[in-house]
PDB file of C-alpha atoms in Angstrom:
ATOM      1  CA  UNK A   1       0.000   0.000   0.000  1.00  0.00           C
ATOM      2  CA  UNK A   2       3.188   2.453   0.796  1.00  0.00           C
ATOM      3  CA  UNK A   3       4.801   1.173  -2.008  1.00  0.00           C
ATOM      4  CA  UNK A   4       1.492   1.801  -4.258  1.00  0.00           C
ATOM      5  CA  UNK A   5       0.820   5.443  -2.477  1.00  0.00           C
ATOM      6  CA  UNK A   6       4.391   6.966  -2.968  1.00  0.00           C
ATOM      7  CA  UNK A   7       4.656   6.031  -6.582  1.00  0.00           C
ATOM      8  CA  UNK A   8       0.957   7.612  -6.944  1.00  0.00           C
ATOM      9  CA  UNK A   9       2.381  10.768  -5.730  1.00  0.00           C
ATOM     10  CA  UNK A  10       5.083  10.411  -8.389  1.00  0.00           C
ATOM     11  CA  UNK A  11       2.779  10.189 -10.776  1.00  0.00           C
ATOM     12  CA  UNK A  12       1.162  13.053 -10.108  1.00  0.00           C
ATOM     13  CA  UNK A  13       4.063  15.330  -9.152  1.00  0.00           C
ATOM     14  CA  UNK A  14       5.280  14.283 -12.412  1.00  0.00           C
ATOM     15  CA  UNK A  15       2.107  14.927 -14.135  1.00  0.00           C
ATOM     16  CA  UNK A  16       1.798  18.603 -12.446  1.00  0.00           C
ATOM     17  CA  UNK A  17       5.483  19.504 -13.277  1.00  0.00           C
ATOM     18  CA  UNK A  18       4.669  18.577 -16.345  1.00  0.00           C
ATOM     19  CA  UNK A  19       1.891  20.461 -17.264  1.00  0.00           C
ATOM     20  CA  UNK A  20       3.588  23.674 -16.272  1.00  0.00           C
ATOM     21  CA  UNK A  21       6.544  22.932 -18.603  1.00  0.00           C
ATOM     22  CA  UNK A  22       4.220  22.693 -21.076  1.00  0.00           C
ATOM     23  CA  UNK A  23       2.238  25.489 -19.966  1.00  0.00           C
ATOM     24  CA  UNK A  24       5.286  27.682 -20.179  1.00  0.00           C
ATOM     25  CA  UNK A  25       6.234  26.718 -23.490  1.00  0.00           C
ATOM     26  CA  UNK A  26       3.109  27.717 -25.156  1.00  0.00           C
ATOM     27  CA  UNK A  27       3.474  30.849 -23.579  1.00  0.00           C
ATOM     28  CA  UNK A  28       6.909  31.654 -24.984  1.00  0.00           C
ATOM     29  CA  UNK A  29       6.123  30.092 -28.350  1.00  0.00           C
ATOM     30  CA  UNK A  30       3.973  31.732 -30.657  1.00  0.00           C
ATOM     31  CA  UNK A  31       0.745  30.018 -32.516  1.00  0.00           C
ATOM     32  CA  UNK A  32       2.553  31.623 -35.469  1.00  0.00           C
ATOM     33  CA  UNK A  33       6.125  31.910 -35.551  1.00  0.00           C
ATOM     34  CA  UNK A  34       6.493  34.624 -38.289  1.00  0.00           C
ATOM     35  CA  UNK A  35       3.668  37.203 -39.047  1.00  0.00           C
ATOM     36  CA  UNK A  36       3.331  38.445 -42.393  1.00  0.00           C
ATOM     37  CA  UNK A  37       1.859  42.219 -42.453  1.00  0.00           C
ATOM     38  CA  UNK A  38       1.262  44.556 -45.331  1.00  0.00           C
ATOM     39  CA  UNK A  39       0.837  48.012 -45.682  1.00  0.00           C
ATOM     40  CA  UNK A  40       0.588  50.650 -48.443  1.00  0.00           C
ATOM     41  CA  UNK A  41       2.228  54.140 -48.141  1.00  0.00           C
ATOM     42  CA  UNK A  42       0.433  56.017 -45.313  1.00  0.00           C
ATOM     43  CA  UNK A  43       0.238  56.060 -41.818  1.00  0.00           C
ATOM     44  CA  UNK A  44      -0.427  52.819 -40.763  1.00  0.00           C
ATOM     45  CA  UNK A  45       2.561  51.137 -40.593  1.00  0.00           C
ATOM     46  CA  UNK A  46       4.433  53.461 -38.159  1.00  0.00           C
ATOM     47  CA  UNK A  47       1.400  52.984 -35.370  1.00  0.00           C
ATOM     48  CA  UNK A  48       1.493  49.208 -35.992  1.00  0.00           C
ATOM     49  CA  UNK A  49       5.478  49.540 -35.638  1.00  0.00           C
ATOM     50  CA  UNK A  50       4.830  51.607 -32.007  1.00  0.00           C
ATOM     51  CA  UNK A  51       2.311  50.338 -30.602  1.00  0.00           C
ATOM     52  CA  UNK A  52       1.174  46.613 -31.507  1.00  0.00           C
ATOM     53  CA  UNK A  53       4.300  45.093 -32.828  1.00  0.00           C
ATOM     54  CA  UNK A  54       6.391  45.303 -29.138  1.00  0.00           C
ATOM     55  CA  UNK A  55       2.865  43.600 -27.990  1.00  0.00           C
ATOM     56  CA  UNK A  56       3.458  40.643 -30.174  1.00  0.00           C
ATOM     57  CA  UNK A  57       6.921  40.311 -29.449  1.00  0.00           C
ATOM     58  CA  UNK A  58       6.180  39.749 -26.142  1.00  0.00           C
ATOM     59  CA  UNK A  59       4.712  37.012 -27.062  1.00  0.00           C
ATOM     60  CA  UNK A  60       7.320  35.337 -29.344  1.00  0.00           C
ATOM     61  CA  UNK A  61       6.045  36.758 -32.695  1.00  0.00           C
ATOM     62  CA  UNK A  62       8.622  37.865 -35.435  1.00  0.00           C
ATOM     63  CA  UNK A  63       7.186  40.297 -37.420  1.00  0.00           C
ATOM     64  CA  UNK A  64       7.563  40.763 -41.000  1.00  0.00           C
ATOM     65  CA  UNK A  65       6.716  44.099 -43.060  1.00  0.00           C
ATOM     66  CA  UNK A  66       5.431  44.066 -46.485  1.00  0.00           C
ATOM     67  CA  UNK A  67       4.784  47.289 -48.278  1.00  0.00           C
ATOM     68  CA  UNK A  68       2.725  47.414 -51.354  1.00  0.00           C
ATOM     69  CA  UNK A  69       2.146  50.305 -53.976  1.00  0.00           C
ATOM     70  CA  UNK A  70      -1.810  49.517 -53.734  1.00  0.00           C
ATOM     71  CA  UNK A  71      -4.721  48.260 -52.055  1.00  0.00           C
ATOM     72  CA  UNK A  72      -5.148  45.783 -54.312  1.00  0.00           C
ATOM     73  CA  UNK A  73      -2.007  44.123 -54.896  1.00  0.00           C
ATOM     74  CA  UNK A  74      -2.269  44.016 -50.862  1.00  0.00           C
ATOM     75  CA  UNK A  75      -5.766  42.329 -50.454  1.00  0.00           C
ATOM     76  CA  UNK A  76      -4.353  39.882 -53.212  1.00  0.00           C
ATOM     77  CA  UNK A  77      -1.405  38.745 -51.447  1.00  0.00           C
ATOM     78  CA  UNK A  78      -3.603  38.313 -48.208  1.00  0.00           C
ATOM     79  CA  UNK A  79      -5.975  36.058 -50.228  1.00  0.00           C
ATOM     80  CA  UNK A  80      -3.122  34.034 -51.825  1.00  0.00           C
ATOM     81  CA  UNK A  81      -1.163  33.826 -48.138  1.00  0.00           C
ATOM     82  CA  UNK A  82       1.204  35.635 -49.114  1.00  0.00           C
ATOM     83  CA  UNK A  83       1.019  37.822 -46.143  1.00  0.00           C
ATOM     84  CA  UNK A  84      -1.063  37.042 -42.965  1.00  0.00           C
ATOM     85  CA  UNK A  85      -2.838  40.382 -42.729  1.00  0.00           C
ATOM     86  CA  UNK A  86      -2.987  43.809 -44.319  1.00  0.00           C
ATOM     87  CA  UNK A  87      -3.298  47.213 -42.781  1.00  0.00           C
ATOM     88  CA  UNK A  88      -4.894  49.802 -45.391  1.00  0.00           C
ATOM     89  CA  UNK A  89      -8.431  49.789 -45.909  1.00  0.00           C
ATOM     90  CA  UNK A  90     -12.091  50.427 -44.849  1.00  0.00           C
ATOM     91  CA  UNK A  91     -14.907  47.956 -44.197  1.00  0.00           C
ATOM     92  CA  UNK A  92     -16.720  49.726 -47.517  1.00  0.00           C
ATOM     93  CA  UNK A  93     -14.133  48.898 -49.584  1.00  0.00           C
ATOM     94  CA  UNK A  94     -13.085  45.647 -48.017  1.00  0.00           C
ATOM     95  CA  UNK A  95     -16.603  44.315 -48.587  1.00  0.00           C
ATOM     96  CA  UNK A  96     -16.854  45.533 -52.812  1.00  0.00           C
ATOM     97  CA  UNK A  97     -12.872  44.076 -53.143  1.00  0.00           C
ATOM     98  CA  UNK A  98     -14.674  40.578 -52.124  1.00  0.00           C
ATOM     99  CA  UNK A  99     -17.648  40.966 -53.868  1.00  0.00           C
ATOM    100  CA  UNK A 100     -16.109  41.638 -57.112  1.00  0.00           C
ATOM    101  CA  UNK A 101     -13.126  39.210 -56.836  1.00  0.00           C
ATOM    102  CA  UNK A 102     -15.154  36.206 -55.387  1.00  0.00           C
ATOM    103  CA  UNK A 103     -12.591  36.520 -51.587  1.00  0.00           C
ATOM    104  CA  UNK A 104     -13.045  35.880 -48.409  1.00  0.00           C
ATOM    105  CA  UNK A 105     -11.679  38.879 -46.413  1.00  0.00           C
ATOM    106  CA  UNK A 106     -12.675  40.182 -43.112  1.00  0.00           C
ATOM    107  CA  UNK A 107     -11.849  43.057 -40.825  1.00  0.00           C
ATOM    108  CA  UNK A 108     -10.694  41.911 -37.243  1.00  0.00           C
ATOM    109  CA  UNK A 109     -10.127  45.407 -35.586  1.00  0.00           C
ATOM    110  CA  UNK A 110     -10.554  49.117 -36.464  1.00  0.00           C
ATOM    111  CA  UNK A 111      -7.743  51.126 -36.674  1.00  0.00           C
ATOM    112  CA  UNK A 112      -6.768  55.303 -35.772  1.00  0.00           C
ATOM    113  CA  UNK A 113      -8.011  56.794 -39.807  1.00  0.00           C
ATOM    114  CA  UNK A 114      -7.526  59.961 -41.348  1.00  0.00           C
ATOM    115  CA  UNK A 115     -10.375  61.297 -43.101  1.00  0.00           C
ATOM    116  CA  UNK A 116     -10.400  62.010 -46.524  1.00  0.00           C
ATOM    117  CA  UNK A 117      -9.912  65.947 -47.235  1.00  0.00           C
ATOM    118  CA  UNK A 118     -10.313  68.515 -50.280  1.00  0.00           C
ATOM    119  CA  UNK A 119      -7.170  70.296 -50.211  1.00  0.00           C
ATOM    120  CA  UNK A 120      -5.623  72.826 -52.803  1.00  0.00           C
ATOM    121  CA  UNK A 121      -2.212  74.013 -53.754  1.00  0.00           C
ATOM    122  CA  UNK A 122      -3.464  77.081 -55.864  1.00  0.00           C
ATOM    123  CA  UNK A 123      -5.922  78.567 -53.998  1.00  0.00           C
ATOM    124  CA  UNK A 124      -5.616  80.139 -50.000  1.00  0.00           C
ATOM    125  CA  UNK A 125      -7.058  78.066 -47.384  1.00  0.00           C
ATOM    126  CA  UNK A 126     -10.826  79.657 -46.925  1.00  0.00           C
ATOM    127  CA  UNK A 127     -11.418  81.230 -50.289  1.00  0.00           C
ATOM    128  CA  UNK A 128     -14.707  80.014 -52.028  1.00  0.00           C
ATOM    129  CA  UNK A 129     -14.667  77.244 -54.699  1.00  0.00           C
ATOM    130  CA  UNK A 130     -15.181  79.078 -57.867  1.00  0.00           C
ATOM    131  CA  UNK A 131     -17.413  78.153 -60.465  1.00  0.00           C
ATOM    132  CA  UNK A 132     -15.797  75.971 -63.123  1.00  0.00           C
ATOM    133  CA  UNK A 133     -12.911  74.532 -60.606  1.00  0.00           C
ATOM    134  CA  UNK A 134     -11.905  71.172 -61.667  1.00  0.00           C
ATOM    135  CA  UNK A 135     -11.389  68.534 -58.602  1.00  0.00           C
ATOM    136  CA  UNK A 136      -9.598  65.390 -58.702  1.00  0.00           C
ATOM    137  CA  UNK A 137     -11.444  62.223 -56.868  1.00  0.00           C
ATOM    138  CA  UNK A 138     -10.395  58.707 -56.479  1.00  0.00           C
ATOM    139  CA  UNK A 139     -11.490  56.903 -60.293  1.00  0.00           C
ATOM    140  CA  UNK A 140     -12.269  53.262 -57.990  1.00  0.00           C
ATOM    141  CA  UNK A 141     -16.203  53.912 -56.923  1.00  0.00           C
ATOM    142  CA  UNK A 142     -16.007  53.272 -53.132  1.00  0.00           C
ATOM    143  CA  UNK A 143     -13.691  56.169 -52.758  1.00  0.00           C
ATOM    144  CA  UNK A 144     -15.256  58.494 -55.532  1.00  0.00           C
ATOM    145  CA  UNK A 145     -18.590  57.890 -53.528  1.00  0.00           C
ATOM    146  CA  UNK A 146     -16.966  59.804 -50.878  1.00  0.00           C
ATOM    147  CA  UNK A 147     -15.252  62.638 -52.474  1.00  0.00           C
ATOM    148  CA  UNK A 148     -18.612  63.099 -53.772  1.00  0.00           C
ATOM    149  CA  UNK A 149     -19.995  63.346 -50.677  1.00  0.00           C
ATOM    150  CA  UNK A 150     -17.432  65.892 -49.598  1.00  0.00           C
ATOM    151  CA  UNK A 151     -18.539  68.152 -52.679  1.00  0.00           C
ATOM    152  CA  UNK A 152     -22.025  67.586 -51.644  1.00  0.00           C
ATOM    153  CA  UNK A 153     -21.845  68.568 -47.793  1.00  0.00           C
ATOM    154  CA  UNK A 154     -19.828  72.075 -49.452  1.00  0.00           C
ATOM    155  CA  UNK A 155     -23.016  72.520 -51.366  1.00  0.00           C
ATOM    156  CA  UNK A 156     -21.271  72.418 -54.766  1.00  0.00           C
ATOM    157  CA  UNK A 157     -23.041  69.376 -56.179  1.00  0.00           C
ATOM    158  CA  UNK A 158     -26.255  67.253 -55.596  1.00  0.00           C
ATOM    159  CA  UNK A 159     -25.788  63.150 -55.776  1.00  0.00           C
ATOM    160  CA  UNK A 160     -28.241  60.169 -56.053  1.00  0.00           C
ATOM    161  CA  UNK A 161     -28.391  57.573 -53.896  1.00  0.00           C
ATOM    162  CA  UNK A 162     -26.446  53.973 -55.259  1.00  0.00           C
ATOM    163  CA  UNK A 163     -24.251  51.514 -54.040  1.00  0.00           C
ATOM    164  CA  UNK A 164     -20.880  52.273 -53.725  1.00  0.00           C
ATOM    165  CA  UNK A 165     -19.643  49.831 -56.179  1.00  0.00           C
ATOM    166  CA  UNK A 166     -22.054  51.105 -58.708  1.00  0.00           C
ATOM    167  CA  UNK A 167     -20.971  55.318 -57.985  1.00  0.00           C
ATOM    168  CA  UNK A 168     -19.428  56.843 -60.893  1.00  0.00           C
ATOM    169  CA  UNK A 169     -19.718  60.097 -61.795  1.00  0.00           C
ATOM    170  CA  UNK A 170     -22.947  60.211 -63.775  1.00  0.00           C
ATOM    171  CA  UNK A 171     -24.275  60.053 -60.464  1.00  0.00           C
ATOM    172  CA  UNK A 172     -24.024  64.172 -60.220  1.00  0.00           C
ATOM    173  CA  UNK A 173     -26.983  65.013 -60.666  1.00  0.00           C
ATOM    174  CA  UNK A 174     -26.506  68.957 -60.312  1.00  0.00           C
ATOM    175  CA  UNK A 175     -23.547  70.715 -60.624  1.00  0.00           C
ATOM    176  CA  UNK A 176     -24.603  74.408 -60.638  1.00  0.00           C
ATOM    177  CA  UNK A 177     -21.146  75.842 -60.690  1.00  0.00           C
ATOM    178  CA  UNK A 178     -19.925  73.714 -63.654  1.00  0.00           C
ATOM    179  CA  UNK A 179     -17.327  71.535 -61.515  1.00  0.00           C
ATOM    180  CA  UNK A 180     -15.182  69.532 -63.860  1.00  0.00           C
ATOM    181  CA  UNK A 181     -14.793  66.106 -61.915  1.00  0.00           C
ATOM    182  CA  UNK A 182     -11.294  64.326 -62.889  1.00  0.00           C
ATOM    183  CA  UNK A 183     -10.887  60.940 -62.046  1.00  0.00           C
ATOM    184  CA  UNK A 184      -7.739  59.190 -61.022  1.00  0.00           C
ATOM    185  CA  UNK A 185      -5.860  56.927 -59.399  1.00  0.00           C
ATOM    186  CA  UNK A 186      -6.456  57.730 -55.614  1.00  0.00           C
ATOM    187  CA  UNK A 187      -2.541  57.397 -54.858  1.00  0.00           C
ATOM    188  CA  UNK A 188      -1.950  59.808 -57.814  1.00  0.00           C
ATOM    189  CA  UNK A 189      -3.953  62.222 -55.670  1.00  0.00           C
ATOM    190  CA  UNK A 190      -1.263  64.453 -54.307  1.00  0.00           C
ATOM    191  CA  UNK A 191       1.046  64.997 -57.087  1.00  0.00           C
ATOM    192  CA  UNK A 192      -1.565  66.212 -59.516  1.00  0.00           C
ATOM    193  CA  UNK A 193      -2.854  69.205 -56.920  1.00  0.00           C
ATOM    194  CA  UNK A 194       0.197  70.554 -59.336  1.00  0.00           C
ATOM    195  CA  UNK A 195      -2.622  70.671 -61.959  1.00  0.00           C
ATOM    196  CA  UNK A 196      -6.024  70.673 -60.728  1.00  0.00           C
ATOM    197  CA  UNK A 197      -7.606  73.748 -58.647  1.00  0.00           C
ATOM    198  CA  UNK A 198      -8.522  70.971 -56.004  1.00  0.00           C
ATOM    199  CA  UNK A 199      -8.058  67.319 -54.935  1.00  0.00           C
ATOM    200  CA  UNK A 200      -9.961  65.179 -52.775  1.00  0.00           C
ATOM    201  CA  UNK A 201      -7.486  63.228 -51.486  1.00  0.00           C
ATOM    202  CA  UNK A 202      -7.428  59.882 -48.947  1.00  0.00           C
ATOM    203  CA  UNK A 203      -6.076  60.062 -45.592  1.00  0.00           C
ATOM    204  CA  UNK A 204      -3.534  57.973 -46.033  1.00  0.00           C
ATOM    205  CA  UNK A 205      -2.299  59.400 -48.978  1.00  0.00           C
ATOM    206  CA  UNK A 206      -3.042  62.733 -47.562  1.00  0.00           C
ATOM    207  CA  UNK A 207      -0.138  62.075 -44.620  1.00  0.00           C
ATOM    208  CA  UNK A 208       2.228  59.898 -46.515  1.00  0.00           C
ATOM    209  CA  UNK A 209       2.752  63.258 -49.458  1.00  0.00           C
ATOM    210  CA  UNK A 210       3.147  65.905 -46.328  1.00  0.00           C
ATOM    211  CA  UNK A 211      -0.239  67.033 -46.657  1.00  0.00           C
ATOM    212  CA  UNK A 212      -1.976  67.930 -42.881  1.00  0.00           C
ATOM    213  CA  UNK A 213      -5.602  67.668 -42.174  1.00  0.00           C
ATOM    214  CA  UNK A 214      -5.353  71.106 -40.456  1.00  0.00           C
ATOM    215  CA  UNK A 215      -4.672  72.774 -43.807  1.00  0.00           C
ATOM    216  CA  UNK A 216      -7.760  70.581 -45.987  1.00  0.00           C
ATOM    217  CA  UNK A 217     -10.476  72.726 -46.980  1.00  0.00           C
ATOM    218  CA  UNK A 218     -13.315  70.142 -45.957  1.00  0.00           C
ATOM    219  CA  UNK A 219     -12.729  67.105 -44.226  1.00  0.00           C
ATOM    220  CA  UNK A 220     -15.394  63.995 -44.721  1.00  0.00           C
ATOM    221  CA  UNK A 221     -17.679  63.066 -41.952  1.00  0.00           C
ATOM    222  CA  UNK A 222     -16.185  59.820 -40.931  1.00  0.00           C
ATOM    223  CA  UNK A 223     -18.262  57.267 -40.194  1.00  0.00           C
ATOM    224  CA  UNK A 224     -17.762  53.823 -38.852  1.00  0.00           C
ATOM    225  CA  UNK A 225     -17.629  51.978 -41.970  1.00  0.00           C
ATOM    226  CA  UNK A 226     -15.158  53.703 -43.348  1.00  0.00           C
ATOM    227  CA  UNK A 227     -12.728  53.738 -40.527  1.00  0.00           C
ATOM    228  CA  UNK A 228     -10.081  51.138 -41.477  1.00  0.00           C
ATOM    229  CA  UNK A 229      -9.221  47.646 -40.424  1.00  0.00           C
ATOM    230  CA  UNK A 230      -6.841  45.073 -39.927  1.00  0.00           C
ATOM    231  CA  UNK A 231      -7.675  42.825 -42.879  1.00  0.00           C
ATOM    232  CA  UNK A 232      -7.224  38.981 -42.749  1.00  0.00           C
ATOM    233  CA  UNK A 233      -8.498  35.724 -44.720  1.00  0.00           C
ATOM    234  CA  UNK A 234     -12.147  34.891 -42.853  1.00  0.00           C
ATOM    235  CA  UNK A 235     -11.551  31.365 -41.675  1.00  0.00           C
ATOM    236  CA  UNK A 236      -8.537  33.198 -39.779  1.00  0.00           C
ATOM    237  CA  UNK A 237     -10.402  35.670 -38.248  1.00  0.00           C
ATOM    238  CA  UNK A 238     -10.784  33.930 -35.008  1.00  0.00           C
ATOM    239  CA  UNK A 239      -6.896  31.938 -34.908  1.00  0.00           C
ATOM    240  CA  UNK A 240      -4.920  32.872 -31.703  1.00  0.00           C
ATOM    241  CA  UNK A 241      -2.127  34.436 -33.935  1.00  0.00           C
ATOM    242  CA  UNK A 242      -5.229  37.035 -35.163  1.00  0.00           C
ATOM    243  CA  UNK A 243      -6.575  37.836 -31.990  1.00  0.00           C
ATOM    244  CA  UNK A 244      -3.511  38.556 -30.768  1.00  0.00           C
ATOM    245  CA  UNK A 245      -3.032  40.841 -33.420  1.00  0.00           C
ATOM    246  CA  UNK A 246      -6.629  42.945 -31.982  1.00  0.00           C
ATOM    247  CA  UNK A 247      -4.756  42.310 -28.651  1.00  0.00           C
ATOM    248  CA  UNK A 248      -1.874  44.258 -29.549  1.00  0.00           C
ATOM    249  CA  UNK A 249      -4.324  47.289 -30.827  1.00  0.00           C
ATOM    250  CA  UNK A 250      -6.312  47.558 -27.839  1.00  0.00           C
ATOM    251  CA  UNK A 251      -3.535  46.865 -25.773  1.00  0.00           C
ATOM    252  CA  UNK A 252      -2.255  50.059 -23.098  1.00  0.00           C
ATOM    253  CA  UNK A 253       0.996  50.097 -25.240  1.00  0.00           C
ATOM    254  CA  UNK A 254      -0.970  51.136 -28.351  1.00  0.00           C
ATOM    255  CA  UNK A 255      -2.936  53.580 -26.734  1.00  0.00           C
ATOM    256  CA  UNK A 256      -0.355  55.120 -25.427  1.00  0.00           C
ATOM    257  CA  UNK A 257       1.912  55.490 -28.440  1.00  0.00           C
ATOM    258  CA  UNK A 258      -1.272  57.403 -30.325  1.00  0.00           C
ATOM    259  CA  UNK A 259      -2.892  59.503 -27.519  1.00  0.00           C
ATOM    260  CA  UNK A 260       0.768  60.433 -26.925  1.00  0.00           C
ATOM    261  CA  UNK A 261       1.514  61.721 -30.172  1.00  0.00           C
ATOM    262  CA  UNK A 262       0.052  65.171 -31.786  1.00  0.00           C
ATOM    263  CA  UNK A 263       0.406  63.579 -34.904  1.00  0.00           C
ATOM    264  CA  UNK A 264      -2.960  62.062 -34.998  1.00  0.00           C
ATOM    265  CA  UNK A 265      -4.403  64.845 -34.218  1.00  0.00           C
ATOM    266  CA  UNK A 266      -7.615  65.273 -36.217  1.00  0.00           C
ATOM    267  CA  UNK A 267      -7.576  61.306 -37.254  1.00  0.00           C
ATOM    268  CA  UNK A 268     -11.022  59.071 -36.597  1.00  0.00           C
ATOM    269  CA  UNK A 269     -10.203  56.972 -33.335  1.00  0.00           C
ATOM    270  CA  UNK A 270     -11.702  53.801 -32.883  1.00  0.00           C
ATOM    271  CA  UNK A 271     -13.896  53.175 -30.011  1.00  0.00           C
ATOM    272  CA  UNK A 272     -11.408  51.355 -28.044  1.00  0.00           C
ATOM    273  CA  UNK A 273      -9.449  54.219 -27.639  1.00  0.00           C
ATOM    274  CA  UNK A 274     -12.026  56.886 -26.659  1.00  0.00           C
TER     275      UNK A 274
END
């Protein structure tokens, strides 16, 4: 009975010391060894860098960056696994990229946005938009929905109501002041304010080219949807290696590195950092 009782207690001491070697392994070793993120020029990258990335390397992660020219050739490497997750886009957008290349992407977290602005190179901050101007916008529909908008809230235009995959701009239906609407590339935005009287430009764009929110003639009412997200294939939505990723954004450090830093100033916070 001794005999049986002691080696029991092995058993179980064994069994217990065990389990916490185990336990701390899992702790120090990542569900992912190597995470894969990608980013197109703007600000997203340098918040990710301050404020989530020491997060995850508390917990084992290496981190890779991956910088891409555009939002596309980002969303298409997160489809293919190229990359893990991508850092660049709204909800709005996210949702017409799947619907009109058959994906599977989902947002995980929101993410500090700037809002798209109208800004000018030719004309002093506060003078009136003259009859005639001509106005860059983003040439994909999501975004030229919301340039529109931004030319509709200033009174210079009236719009219909469609989706925003279907906007183009035959949806103007009054333009009283004769506003010639070019359409471009979003990214292309900045350089050509060397041409046009105005350009609606994106946030991202907007800070990446030196341009500041203070000096944009209109800013867009940001709402929700178009605040952006962490982007990652749906059936990994819910992995440990993801959620840690939302971890890392709602984590003190993050909050922290942007409530601590003037410049986001004027950018559309998440809820989780209110």
């Amino acid at each position: 009975m001794f005999k049986k009782t002691v080696l029991s207690n092995f058993v179980s001491a064994f069994l217990v010391v065990g389990a916490l070697v185990v336990g701390t392994a899992h702790a120090q070793d990542p569900a992912k060894p190597e995470l894969k993120v990608g980013f197109v020029p703007g600000p997203y990258i340098d918040g990710f860098k301050a404020g989530v990335a020491p997060e995850l390397q508390k917990k084992g992660y290496r981190i890779r960056y991956v910088e891409f020219s555009t939002g596309l050739e980002a969303n298409n490497a997160v489809f293919k696994g190229e990359i893990d997750a991508n850092v660049m886009q709204h909800t709005i957008f996210l949702n017409s990229y799947n619907e009109r290349q058959k994906t599977d992407l989902a947002g995980i977290v929101h993410v500090p946005t700037p809002p798209m602005g109208l800004y000018s190179k030719k004309h002093p901050l506060g003078t009136p938009i003259k009859p005639g101007s001509t106005v860059a916008v983003p040439n994909d529909p999501v975004n030229l929905q919301r340039a529109l908008w931004v030319l509709r809230d200033l009174g210079l235009i009236e719009i219909r109501d469609s989706k925003p995959i279907d906007v183009t701009e035959l949806d103007v239906i009054k333009n009283p002041g004769s506003i010639k609407i070019v359409p471009l590339e979003a990214a292309q935005a900045p350089r050509a304010l060397d041409d046009v009287d105005f350009a609606a430009v994106q946030g991202n764009f907007a800070i990446y080219s030196g341009l500041k929110l203070t000096n944009a003639f209109a800013l867009e009412r940001m709402t929700t949807p178009y605040i952006n997200v962490v982007a990652v294939k749906r059936g990994n939505a819910e992995s440990t290696w993801a959620q840690d990723i939302v971890a890392g954004y709602k984590s003190q450090t993050f909050k922290t590195a942007i409530l601590s830093n003037r410049f986001y100033d004027g950018f559309t916070l998440p809820d989780y950092l209110k």
